[in-house]
Coordinates of C-alpha atoms and ligand atoms in Angstrom, one line a residue:
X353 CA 0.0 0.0 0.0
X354 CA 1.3 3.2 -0.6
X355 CA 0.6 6.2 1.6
X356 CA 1.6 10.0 1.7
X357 CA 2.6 11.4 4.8
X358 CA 4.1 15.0 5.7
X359 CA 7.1 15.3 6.9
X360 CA 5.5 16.0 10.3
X361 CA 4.0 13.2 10.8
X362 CA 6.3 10.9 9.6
X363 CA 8.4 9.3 12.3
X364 CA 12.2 8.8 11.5
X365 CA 11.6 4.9 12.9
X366 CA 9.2 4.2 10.5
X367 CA 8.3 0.4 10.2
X368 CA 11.2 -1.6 8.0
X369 CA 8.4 -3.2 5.7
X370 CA 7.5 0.0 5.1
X371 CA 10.1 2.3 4.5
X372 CA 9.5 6.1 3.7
X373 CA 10.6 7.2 0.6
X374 CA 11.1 10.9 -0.4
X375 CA 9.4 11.7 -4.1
X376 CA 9.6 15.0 -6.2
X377 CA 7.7 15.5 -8.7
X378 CA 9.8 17.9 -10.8
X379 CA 9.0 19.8 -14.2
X380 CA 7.1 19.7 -17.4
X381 CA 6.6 15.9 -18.1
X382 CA 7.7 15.2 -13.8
X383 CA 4.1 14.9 -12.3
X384 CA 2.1 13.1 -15.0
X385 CA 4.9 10.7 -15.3
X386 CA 5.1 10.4 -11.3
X387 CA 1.6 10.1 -10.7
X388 CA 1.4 7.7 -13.6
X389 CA 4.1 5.6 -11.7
X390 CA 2.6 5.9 -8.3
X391 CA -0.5 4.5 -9.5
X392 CA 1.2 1.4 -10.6
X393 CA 3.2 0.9 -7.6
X394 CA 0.1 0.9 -5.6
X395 CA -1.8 -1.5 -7.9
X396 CA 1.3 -3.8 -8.0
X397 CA 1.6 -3.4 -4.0
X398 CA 4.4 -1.6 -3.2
X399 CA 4.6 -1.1 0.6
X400 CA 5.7 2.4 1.1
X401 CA 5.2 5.5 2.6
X402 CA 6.3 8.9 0.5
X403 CA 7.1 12.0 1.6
X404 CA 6.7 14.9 -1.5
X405 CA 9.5 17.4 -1.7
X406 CA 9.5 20.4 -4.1
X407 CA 12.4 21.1 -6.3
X408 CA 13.8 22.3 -10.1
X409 CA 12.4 25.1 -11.7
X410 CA 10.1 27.0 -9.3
X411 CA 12.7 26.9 -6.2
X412 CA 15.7 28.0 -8.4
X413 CA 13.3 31.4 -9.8
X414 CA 12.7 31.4 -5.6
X415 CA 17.0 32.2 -6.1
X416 CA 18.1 29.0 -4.5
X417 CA 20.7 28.8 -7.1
X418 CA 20.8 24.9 -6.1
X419 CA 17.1 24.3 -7.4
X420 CA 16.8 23.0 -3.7
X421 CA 15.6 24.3 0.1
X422 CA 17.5 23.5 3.1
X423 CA 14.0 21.7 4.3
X424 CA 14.0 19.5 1.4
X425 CA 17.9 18.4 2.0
X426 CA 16.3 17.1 5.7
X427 CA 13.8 15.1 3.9
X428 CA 16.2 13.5 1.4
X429 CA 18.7 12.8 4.2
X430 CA 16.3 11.4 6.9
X431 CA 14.4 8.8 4.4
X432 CA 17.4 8.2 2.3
X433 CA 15.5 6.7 -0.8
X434 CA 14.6 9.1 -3.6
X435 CA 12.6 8.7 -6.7
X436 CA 13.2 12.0 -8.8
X437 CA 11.1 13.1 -11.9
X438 CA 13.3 15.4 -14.1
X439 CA 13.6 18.8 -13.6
X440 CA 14.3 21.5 -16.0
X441 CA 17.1 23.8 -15.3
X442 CA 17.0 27.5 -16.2
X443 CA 19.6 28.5 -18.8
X444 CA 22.2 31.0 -17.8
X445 CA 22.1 33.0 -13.7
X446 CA 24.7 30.9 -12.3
X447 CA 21.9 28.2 -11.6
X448 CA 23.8 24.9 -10.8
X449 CA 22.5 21.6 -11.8
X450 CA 20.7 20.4 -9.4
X451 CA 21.6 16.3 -10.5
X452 CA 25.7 17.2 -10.0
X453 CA 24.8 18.3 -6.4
X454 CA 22.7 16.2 -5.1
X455 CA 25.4 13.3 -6.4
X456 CA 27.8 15.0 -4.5
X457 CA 26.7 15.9 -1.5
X458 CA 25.3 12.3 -0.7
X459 CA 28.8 11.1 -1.9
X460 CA 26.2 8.6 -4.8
X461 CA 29.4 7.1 -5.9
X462 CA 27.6 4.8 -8.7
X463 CA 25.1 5.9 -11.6
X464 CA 23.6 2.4 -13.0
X465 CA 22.2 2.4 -16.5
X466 CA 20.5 -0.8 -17.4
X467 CA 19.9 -1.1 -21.3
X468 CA 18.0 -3.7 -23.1
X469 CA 16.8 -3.9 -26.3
X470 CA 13.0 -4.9 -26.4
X471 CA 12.7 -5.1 -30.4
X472 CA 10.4 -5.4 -32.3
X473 CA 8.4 -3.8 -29.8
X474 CA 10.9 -0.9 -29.2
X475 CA 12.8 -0.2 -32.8
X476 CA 16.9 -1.1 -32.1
X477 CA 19.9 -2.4 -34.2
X478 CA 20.6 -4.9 -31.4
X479 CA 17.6 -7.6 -30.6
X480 CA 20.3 -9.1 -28.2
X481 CA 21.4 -6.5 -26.1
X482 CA 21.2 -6.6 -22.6
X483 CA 23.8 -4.9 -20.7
X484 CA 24.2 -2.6 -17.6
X485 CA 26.7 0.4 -17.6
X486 CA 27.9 1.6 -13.6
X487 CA 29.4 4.8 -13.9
X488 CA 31.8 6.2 -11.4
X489 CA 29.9 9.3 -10.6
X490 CA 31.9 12.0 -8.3
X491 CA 35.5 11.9 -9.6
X492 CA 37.7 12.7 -12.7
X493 CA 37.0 15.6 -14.4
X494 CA 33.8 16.3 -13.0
X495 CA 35.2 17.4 -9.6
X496 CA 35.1 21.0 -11.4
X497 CA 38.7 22.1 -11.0
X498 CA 39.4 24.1 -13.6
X499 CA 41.8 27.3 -13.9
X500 CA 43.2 29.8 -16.5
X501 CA 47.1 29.3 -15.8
X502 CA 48.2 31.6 -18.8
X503 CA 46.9 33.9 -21.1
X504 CA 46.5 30.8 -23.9
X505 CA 45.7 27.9 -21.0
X506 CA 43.1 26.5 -19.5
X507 CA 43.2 23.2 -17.2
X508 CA 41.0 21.1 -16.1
X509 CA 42.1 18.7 -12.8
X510 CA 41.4 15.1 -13.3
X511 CA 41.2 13.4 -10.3
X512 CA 40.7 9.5 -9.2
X513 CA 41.7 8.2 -5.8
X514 CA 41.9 4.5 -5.0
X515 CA 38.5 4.8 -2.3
X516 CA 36.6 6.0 -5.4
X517 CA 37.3 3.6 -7.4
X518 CA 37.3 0.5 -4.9
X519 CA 33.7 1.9 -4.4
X520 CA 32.3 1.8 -8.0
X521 CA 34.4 -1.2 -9.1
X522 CA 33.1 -3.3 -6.2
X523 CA 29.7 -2.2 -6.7
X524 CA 30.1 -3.3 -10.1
X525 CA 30.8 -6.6 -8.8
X526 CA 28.5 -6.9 -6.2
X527 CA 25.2 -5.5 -8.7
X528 CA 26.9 -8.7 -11.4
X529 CA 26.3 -11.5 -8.3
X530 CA 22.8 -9.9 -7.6
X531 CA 21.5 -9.8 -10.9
X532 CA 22.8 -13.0 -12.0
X533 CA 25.1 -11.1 -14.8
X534 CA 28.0 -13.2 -15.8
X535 CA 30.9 -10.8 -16.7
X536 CA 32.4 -7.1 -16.0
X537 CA 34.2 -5.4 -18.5
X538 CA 36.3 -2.4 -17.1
X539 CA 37.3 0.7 -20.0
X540 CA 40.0 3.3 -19.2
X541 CA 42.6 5.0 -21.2
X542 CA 45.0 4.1 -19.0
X543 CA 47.7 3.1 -22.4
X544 CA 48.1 7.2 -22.3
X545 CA 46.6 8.2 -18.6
X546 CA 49.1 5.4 -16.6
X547 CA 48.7 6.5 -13.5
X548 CA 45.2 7.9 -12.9
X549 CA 43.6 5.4 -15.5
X550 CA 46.0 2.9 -14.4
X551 CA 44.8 3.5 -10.9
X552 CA 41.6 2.5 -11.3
X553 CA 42.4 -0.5 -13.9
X554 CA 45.1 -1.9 -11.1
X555 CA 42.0 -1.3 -8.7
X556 CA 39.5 -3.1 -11.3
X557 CA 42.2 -6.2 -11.2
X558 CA 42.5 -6.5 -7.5
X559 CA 39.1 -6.2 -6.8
X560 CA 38.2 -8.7 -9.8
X561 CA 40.0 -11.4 -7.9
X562 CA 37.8 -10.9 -5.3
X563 CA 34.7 -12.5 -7.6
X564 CA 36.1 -15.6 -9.2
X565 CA 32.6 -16.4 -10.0
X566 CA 32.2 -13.2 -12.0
X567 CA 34.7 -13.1 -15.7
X568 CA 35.9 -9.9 -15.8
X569 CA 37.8 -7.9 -18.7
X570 CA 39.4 -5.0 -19.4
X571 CA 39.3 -2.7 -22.6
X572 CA 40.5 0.9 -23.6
X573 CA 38.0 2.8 -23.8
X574 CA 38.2 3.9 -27.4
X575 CA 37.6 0.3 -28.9
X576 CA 35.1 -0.3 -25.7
X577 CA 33.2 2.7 -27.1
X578 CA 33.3 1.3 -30.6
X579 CA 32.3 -2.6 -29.5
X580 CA 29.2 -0.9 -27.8
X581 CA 27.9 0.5 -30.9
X582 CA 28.7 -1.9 -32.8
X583 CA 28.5 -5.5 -30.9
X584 CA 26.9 -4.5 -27.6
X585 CA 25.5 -8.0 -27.1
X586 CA 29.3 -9.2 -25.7
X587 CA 29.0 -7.0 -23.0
X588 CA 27.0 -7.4 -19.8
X589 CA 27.9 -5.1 -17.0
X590 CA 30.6 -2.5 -17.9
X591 CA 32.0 -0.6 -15.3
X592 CA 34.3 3.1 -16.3
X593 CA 35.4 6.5 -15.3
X594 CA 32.5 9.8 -15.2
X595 CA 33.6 10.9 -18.3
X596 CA 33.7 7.7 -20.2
X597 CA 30.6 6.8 -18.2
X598 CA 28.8 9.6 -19.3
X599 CA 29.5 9.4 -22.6
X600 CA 28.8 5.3 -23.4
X601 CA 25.6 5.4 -21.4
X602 CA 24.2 7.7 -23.9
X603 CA 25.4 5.7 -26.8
X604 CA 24.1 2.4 -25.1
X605 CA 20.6 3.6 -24.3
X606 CA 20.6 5.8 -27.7
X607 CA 21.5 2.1 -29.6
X608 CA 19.3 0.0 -27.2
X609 CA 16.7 2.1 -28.6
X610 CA 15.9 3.1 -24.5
X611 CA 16.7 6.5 -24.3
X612 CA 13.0 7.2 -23.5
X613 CA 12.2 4.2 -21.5
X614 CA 15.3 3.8 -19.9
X615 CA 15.7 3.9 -15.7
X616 CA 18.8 4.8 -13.7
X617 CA 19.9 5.0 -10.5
X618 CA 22.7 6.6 -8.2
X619 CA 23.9 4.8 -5.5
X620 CA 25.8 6.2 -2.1
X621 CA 26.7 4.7 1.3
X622 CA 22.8 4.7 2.4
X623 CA 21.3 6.8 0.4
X624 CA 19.9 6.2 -3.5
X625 CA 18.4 8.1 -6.0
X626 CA 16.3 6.8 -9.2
X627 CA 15.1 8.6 -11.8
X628 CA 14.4 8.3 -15.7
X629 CA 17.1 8.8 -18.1
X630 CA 15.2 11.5 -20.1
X631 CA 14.7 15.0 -19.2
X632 CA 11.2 17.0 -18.2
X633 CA 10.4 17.6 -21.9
X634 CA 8.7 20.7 -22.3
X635 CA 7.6 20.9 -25.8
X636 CA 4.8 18.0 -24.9
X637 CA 4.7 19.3 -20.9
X638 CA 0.5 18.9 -19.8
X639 CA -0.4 17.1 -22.9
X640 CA -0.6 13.5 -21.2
X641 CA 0.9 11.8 -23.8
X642 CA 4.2 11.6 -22.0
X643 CA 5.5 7.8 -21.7
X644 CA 6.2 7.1 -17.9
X645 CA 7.9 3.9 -18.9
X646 CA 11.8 5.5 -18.1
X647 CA 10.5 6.9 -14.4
X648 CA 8.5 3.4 -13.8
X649 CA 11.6 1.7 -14.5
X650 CA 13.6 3.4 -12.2
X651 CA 10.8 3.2 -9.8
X652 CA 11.5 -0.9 -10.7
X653 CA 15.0 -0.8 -9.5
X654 CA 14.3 1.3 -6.1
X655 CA 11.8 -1.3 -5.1
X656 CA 15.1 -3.6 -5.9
X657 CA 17.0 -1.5 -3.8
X658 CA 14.7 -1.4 -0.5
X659 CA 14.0 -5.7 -0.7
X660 CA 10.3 -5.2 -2.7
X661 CA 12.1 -7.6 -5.9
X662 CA 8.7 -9.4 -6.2
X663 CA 7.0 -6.2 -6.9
X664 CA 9.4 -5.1 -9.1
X665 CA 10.1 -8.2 -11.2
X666 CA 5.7 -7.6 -11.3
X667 CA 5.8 -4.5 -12.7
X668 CA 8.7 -5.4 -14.9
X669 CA 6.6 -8.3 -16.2
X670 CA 3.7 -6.5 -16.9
X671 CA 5.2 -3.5 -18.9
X672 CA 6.9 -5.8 -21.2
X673 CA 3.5 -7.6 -22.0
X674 CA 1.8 -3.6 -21.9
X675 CA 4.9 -3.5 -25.0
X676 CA 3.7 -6.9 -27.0
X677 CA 0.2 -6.5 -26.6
X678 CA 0.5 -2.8 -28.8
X679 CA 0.0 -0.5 -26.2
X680 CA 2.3 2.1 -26.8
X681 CA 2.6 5.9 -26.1
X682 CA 3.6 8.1 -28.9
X683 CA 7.1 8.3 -28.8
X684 CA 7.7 4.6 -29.0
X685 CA 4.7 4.0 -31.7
X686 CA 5.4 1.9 -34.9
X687 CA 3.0 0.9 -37.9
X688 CA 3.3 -2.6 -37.4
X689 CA 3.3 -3.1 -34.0
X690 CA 1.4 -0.6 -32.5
X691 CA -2.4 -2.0 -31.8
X692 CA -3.0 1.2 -29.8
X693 CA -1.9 4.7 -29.3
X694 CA -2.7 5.9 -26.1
X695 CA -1.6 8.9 -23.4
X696 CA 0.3 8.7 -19.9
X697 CA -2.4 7.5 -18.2
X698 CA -3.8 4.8 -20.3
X699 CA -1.3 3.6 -20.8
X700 CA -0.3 3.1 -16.8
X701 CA -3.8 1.6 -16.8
X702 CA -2.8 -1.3 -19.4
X703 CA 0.2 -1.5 -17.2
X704 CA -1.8 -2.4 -13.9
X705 CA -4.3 -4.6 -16.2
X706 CA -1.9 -6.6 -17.1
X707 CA -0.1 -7.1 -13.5
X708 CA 0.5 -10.8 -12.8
X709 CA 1.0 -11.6 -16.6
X710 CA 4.5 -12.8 -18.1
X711 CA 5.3 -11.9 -21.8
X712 CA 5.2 -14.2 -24.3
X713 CA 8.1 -13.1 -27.2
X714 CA 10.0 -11.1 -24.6
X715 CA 12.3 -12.8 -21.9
X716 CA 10.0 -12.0 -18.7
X717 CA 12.1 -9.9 -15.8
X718 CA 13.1 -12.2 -13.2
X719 CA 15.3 -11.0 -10.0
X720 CA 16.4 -12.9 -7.2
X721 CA 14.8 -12.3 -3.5
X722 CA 17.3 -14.5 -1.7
X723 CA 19.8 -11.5 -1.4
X724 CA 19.3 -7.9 0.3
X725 CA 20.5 -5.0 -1.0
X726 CA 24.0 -4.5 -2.2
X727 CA 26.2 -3.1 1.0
X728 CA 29.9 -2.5 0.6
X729 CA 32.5 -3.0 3.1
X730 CA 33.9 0.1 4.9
X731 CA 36.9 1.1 3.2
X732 CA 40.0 0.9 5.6
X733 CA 43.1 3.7 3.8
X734 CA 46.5 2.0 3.9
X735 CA 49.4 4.2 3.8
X736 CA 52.1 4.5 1.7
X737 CA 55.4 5.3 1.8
X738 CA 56.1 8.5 -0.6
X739 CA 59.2 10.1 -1.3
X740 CA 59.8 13.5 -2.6
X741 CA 62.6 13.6 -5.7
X742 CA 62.1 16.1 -7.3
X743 CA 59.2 19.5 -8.3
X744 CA 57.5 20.3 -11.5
X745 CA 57.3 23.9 -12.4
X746 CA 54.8 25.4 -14.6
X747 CA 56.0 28.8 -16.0
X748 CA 54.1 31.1 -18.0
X749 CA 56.5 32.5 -20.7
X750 CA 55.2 34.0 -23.7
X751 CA 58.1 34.4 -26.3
X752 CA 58.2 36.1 -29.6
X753 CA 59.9 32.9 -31.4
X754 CA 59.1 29.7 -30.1
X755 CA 61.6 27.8 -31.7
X756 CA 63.7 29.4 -29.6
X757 CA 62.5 29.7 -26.3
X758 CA 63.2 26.4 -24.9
X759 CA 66.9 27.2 -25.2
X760 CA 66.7 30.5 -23.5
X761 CA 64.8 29.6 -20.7
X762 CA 66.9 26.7 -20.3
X763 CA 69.5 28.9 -19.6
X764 CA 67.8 31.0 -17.1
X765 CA 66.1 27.6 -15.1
X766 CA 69.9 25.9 -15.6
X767 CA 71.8 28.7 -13.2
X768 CA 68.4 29.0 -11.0
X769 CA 68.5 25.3 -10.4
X770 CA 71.6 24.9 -8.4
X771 CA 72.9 24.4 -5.7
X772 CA 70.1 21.4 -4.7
X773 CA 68.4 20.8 -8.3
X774 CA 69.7 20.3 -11.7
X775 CA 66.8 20.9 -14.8
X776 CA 66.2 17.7 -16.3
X777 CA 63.9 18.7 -18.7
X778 CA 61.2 21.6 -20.3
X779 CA 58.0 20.4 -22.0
X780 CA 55.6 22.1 -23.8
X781 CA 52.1 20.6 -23.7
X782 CA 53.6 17.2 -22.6
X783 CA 56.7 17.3 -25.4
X784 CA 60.1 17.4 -24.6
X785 CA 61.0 20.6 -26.1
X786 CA 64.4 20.9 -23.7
X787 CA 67.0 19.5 -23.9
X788 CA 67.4 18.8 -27.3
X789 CA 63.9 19.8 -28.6
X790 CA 62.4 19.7 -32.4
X791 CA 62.0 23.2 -34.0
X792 CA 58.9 22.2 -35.2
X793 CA 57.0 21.2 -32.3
X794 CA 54.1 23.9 -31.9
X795 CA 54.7 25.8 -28.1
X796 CA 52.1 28.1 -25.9
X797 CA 53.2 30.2 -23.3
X798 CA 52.9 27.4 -20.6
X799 CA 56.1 25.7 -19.6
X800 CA 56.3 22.2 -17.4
X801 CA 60.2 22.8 -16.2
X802 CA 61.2 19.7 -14.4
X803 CA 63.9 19.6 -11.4
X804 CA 65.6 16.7 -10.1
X805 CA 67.9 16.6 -7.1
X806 CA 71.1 17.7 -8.3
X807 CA 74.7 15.3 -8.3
X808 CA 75.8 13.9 -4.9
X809 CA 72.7 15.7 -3.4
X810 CA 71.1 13.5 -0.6
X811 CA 67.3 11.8 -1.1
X812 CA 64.3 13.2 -0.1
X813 CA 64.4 16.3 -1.6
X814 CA 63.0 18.9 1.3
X815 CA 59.8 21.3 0.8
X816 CA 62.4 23.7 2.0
X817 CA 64.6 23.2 -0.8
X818 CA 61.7 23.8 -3.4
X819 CA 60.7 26.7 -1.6
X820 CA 64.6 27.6 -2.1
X821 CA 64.4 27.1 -5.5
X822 CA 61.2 29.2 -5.9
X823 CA 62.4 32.0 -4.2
X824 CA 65.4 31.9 -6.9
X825 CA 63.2 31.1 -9.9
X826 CA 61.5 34.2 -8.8
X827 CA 64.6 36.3 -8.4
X828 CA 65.6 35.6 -11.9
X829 CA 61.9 37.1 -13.0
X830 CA 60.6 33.5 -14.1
X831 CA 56.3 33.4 -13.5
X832 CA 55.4 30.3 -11.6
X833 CA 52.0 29.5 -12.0
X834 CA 52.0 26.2 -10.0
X835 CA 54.0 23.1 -8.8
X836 CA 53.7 19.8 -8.7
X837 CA 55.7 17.9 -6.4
X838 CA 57.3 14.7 -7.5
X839 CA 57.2 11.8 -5.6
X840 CA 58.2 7.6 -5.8
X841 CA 55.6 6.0 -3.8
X842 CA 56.4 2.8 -2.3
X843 CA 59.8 2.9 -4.0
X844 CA 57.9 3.3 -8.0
X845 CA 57.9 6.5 -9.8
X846 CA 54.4 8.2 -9.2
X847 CA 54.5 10.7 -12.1
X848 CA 54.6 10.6 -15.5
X849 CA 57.5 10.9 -18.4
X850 CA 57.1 13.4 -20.8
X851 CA 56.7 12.2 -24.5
X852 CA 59.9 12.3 -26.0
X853 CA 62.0 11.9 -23.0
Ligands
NAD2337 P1 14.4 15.7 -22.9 O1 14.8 14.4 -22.6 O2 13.5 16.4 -21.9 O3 13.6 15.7 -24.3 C1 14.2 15.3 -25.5 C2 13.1 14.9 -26.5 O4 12.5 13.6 -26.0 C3 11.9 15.8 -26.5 O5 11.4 15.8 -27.8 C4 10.9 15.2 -25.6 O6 9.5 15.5 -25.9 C5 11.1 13.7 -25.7 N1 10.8 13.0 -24.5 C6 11.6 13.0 -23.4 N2 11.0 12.2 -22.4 C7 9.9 11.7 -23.0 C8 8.9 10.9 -22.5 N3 8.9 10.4 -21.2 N4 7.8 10.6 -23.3 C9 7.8 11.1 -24.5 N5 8.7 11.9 -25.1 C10 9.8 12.2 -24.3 O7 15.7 16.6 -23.2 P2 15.9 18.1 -23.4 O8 14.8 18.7 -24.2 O9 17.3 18.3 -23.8 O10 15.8 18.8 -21.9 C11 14.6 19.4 -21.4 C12 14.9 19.8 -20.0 O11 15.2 18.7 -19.2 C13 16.2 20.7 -19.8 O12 15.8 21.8 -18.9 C14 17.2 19.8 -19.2 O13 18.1 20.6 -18.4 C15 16.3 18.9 -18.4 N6 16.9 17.6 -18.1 C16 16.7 17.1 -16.8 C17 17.2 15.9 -16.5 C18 17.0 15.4 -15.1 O14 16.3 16.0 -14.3 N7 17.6 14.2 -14.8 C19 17.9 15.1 -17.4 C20 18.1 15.6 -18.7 C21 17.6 16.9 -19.0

């Protein structure tokens, strides 16, 4: 039974069998889609309890830049299960997505895109393909650390740390065993990006020995990408990096032919979010011909999530056979095998006629109840021994002839360097350009000037000697824009070469 409760009256001990949930019902296509969902979840007996919080467009024209009120945050974070309808975010103002930070701020580590093909109901390339993309979903690039360094560059910090990625890869895992998925596939770049790539690969292997049960692969991500959209039926669950993540869920669910049905959810330490893959779609906002299918599938996997499989693999069941028997909405109507156009609403209706049915053409849903939820082990930090040998410089130097410049501000680094550091090197966007450079490779103003302890010098190198060295690259009028120190961790070099070195 499902119930609606303010957050008032709800008590933070409700009963476990029938846990509180927060909803929203978001913009344009949110609430006919949500109450569409609702509906079915009742019919199909969901036992649950939902609290309504308002979010998206009408609190960000409020000015909550966020899209969110510090009342609703208490809501999220006291029921810790939230089924989202899209939102529309206002272009322009400084308005900050409101997906980003709620991922963030719960620390929802994993973004899971189930995408399966349901042809000929659902028009794809690929009958076969079933497959299931987790998505690291706070790090790399997407931690938003960008700065201008020099008039010509930008830079964008990519950042993975092994906690990170233990957490998505062993989710990965863990979500194979539950769902009775055989393999995990991992995609990095990590041929070109060895050491944060390679992080996360070396974490993939470790962890993948963990799960002898499971096969487990790796691939670049490049021919990953490519196998996807072209032979997505080898693949079962894939796990990546946000970037890459981002990037193949689209072109999975675009070639699965799900992108409006699809369901996805985001997955923390205790708290989850579901929601549709699609946006609040304006252009057809009030209309009620919106397909709920995407949101009702995410509803699927929270009922997963909070031990209510049955229901689920119910719902599941009955959608498919709502898709065989030719009741479709109109994004997803074809002239053969569409019996019956219909709106939202009729077609949640056919939905809850049909509960209790299997399909017939399509393999029915079926998910185990023998296992809880997925719950991962704390992570316990290890450290490691790190020694500093040496500092990276970045310089901003904008000469009038680049073919040139590496050799004169070799010179002027050269005498700064000693007494504790010797140069050892000058790139230009990653390329050796000193010493011993080409004169054709192209230079900006932004130099990587890398110093090594000098002869007979004693290991570590001190912060006091960079410091040193600072205050003399300084003295001889050189702009430092940053430093990166360089360290050998554990006795291995924990930096990289530069090309050409
Ligand atoms: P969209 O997904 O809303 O719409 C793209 C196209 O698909 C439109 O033609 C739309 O009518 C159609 N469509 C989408 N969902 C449908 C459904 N359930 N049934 C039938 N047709 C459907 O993408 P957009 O137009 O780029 O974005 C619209 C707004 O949604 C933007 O403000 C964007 O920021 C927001 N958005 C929100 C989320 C989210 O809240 N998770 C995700 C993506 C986009």
């Amino acid at each position: 039974m499902l119930t609606s409760s303010s957050p008032e009256k709800t008590s933070p001990t409700a009963e476990l069998n029938k846990p509180t949930i927060t909803i929203a019902k978001g913009d344009g296509i949110g609430p006919e889609i949500m109450d569409a969902t609702l509906n079915i979840l009742e019919a199909a007996g969901a036992t649950l309890d939902y609290e309504e919080i308002h979010i998206g467009e009408a609190v960000y024209r409020q000015g909550m830049k966020s899209g969110i009120s510090p009342e609703s945050w208490d809501t999220l974070r006291r029921n810790k299960v939230f089924l989202k309808a899209p939102i529309t975010t206002p272009q322009g103002g400084g308005y900050k997505s409101l997906n980003v930070t709620i991922r963030k701020s719960l620390g929802l580590f994993a973004n899971v895109r189930p995408c399966r093909a349901l042809t000929p109901f659902v028009d794809s390339h690929f009958p076969e393909m079933d497959l299931v993309v987790v998505r690291e979903n706070e790090e790399d690039l997407y931690a938003g650390i960008e700065h201008q360094q020099t008039g010509e560059v930008v830079q964008c910090l990519k950042l993975i740390t092994r906690p990170g990625t233990e957490k998505v890869v062993r989710y990965a895992f863990e979500y194979a065993r539950a769902n009775g998925r055989k393999k995990v596939t991992c995609m990095t770049k990590d041929n070109i990006m060895k050491h944060t790539d390679g992080l996360f690969h070396e974490v993939f292997e470790e962890v993948a020995n963990e799960y002898p049960d499971i096969e487990s692969e790796h691939l670049i991500i490049d021919i990953g990408a490519a196998l996807l959209a072209d032979d997505p039926h080898r693949f079962d669950v894939v796990v990546t990096l946000n970037l890459y993540g981002d990037i193949i869920s689209d072109i999975t669910a675009q070639v699965a032919g799900s992108v409006g049905i699809g369901g996805s959810s985001n997955i923390g330490r205790g708290f989850a979010m579901f929601e549709a893959i699609h946006g609040s779609a304006p252009d057809i906002a009030g209309k009620g011909i919106a397909n709920p299918s995407g949101l009702l599938n995410a509803a699927c996997m929270m009922l997963v999530h909070i031990g209510q499989a049955e229901v689920a693999e119910t719902i599941q069941n009955a959608w498919l056979c709502t898709l065989e028997d030719g009741i479709h909405t109109g994004d997803i109507a074809s002239e053969i095998y569409t019996k019956k156009r219909v709106g939202t609403r009729e077609f949640a209706q056919a939905v809850i006629d049909r509960l209790g049915r299997k399909p017939k053409t399509l393999d029915p849903v079926h998910f185990r109840k023998d296992i809880g939820p997925i719950e991962l082990p704390e992570y316990h930090p290890r450290s490691r021994e790190k020694t500093l040998v040496g500092v990276d410089a970045f310089i901003d130097w904008n000469g009038k002839d680049f073919s040139r410049e590496p050799d004169r501000i070799g010179a002027i680094l050269e005498e700064a360097a000693a007494p504790d550091f010797r140069l050892k090197m000058i790139t230009n966007r990653g390329v050796k350009v000193y010493p011993e450079g080409l004169p054709e490779t192209f230079c900006t103003d932004h130099w990587r000037c890398r110093f090594v302890a000098a002869e007979g010098r004693p290991a570590p190198v001190t912060n006091q000697q960079i410091i040193g060295l600072l205050q003399r690259l300084d003295e001889h009028q050189m702009d430092v824009i940053k430093t990166e120190n360089l360290y050998e961790v554990e006795g291995k070099r924990a930096y990289s070469l530069g090309q050409g070195e």
